[in-house]
Every structure is written in C-alpha cells, then in structure tokens.
Tab-separated table of C-alpha atoms in Angstrom:
chain	number	residue	atom	x	y	z
N	527	UNK	CA	96.435	132.869	100.267
N	528	UNK	CA	96.763	135.388	97.855
N	529	UNK	CA	99.596	134.885	95.427
N	530	UNK	CA	101.256	137.492	92.818
N	531	UNK	CA	100.115	136.400	89.450
N	532	UNK	CA	102.358	138.677	87.479
N	533	UNK	CA	104.562	141.850	87.861
N	534	UNK	CA	104.912	144.209	84.811
N	535	UNK	CA	108.106	146.201	84.786
N	536	UNK	CA	108.985	148.703	82.093
N	537	UNK	CA	112.465	148.092	80.449
N	538	UNK	CA	114.310	149.559	77.510
N	539	UNK	CA	115.551	146.317	76.352
N	540	UNK	CA	113.386	143.500	77.232
N	541	UNK	CA	115.542	141.160	75.487
N	542	UNK	CA	118.440	141.756	77.862
N	543	UNK	CA	115.905	142.020	80.917
N	544	UNK	CA	114.656	138.398	79.839
N	545	UNK	CA	117.945	137.351	79.446
N	546	UNK	CA	119.276	138.625	83.000
N	547	UNK	CA	115.932	137.143	84.450
N	548	UNK	CA	116.415	133.484	82.861
N	549	UNK	CA	119.631	133.321	84.478
N	550	UNK	CA	118.888	134.364	87.991
N	551	UNK	CA	115.648	131.622	87.675
N	552	UNK	CA	117.169	128.894	85.397
N	553	UNK	CA	113.820	126.619	85.737
N	554	UNK	CA	111.810	129.693	84.298
N	555	UNK	CA	110.833	129.835	80.763
N	556	UNK	CA	110.510	132.660	78.302
N	557	UNK	CA	106.818	133.168	77.021
N	558	UNK	CA	104.431	135.665	75.818
N	559	UNK	CA	101.622	136.840	77.710
N	560	UNK	CA	98.725	139.304	76.499
N	561	UNK	CA	101.250	140.229	73.896
N	562	UNK	CA	104.092	140.925	76.516
N	563	UNK	CA	107.199	139.275	76.436
N	564	UNK	CA	107.474	137.340	79.697
N	565	UNK	CA	109.404	135.426	82.176
N	566	UNK	CA	107.266	132.678	83.569
N	567	UNK	CA	108.356	130.865	87.193
N	568	UNK	CA	106.204	130.880	90.311
N	569	UNK	CA	104.917	134.277	88.999
N	570	UNK	CA	104.785	135.932	85.513
N	571	UNK	CA	107.501	138.823	85.057
N	572	UNK	CA	105.937	140.729	81.960
N	573	UNK	CA	108.082	143.357	80.303
N	574	UNK	CA	106.663	146.581	78.642
N	575	UNK	CA	109.010	148.391	75.777
N	576	UNK	CA	109.727	151.991	76.982
N	577	UNK	CA	111.750	154.679	75.430
N	578	UNK	CA	114.303	155.577	78.324
N	579	UNK	CA	114.955	154.499	81.746
N	580	UNK	CA	113.119	156.189	84.726
N	581	UNK	CA	114.784	159.219	86.233
N	582	UNK	CA	116.972	158.444	89.320
N	583	UNK	CA	118.963	155.477	89.965
N	584	UNK	CA	119.427	152.912	92.574
N	585	UNK	CA	121.392	153.825	95.756
N	586	UNK	CA	122.882	151.406	97.613
N	587	UNK	CA	123.191	153.343	100.902
N	588	UNK	CA	119.646	153.939	100.762
N	589	UNK	CA	118.494	150.393	99.734
N	590	UNK	CA	116.416	151.903	97.158
N	591	UNK	CA	115.836	154.067	94.056
N	592	UNK	CA	115.837	157.777	93.954
N	593	UNK	CA	113.532	159.706	93.220
N	594	UNK	CA	111.124	157.160	95.095
N	595	UNK	CA	108.475	155.734	93.375
N	596	UNK	CA	105.491	153.453	94.306
N	597	UNK	CA	107.601	150.644	92.928
N	598	UNK	CA	110.168	149.857	95.477
N	599	UNK	CA	111.445	146.157	94.614
N	600	UNK	CA	110.095	142.443	93.732
N	601	UNK	CA	110.988	139.823	96.703
N	602	UNK	CA	111.528	136.395	95.857
N	603	UNK	CA	112.131	132.933	98.028
N	604	UNK	CA	115.314	131.186	97.063
N	605	UNK	CA	117.516	129.021	98.263
N	606	UNK	CA	120.528	131.340	99.169
N	607	UNK	CA	123.128	128.664	100.405
N	608	UNK	CA	124.866	128.788	97.106
N	609	UNK	CA	123.139	131.583	95.434
N	610	UNK	CA	126.582	133.983	94.924
N	611	UNK	CA	128.140	130.985	93.174
N	612	UNK	CA	125.317	129.805	90.942
N	613	UNK	CA	125.024	133.600	89.704
N	614	UNK	CA	128.448	133.915	89.278
N	615	UNK	CA	128.622	130.985	87.164
N	616	UNK	CA	125.995	132.365	84.831
N	617	UNK	CA	127.527	135.634	84.632
N	618	UNK	CA	125.468	137.648	87.168
N	619	UNK	CA	127.963	139.733	89.109
N	620	UNK	CA	125.764	142.227	90.853
N	621	UNK	CA	122.270	141.959	92.352
N	622	UNK	CA	121.058	145.402	93.245
N	623	UNK	CA	118.949	144.067	96.228
N	624	UNK	CA	119.618	142.910	99.601
N	625	UNK	CA	119.551	138.828	99.530
N	626	UNK	CA	118.732	137.547	103.003
N	627	UNK	CA	119.517	134.037	103.732
N	628	UNK	CA	116.654	131.407	104.525
C-alpha cells in the first residue's frame, strides 16, 4: 500500500513549528532532510521558511482555512483515549483540527 513519505509545510517560524510537533508526537525526532528542518515520525514533516503566513485563517465553523487552497489538512492516526490530557500536560491546549476517536 502507498504511504506518505513526507509533507512539506511553509512556516514563518520553523523552530516553533518543530517544537509544537515534537510535543504532539513525543516519539518523533528533530532532524534535517534535504536541507530542511524536519520532524521524523511515521512520515516526515519538512518545514520551509517563508516571510509571512498565507492569506486567510482557520475557520472552526467551516473546519477549513479561508480562502480555501489545495491543502486542507494532515491526518494522523493516534490513540485518542487520553490525547487531550497528554497534550494538555505538554502545553498544547488548542488543536485546529477534528480528532476522531479510534
């Protein structure tokens, strides 16, 4: 079966993005891939430095960013039984995504 090898994300602050993702995936490792700062987990998250965030913002009522683009979200399989408590313990209090129970 096909698997995602990596997702490349634009970020105005890749250090902050790396830190946040390492909290969400405690088994992940910070690394460099093809010259890009990255998080290595079941797949790679690569961070490309940009000067400004994209136009628009996340809309909770629509469950997507506005204006819409080809990129919608990244889905991850996680054990959600204790996810809220685990994330709160590491300081992650808001996820702009829907977490479906396993």
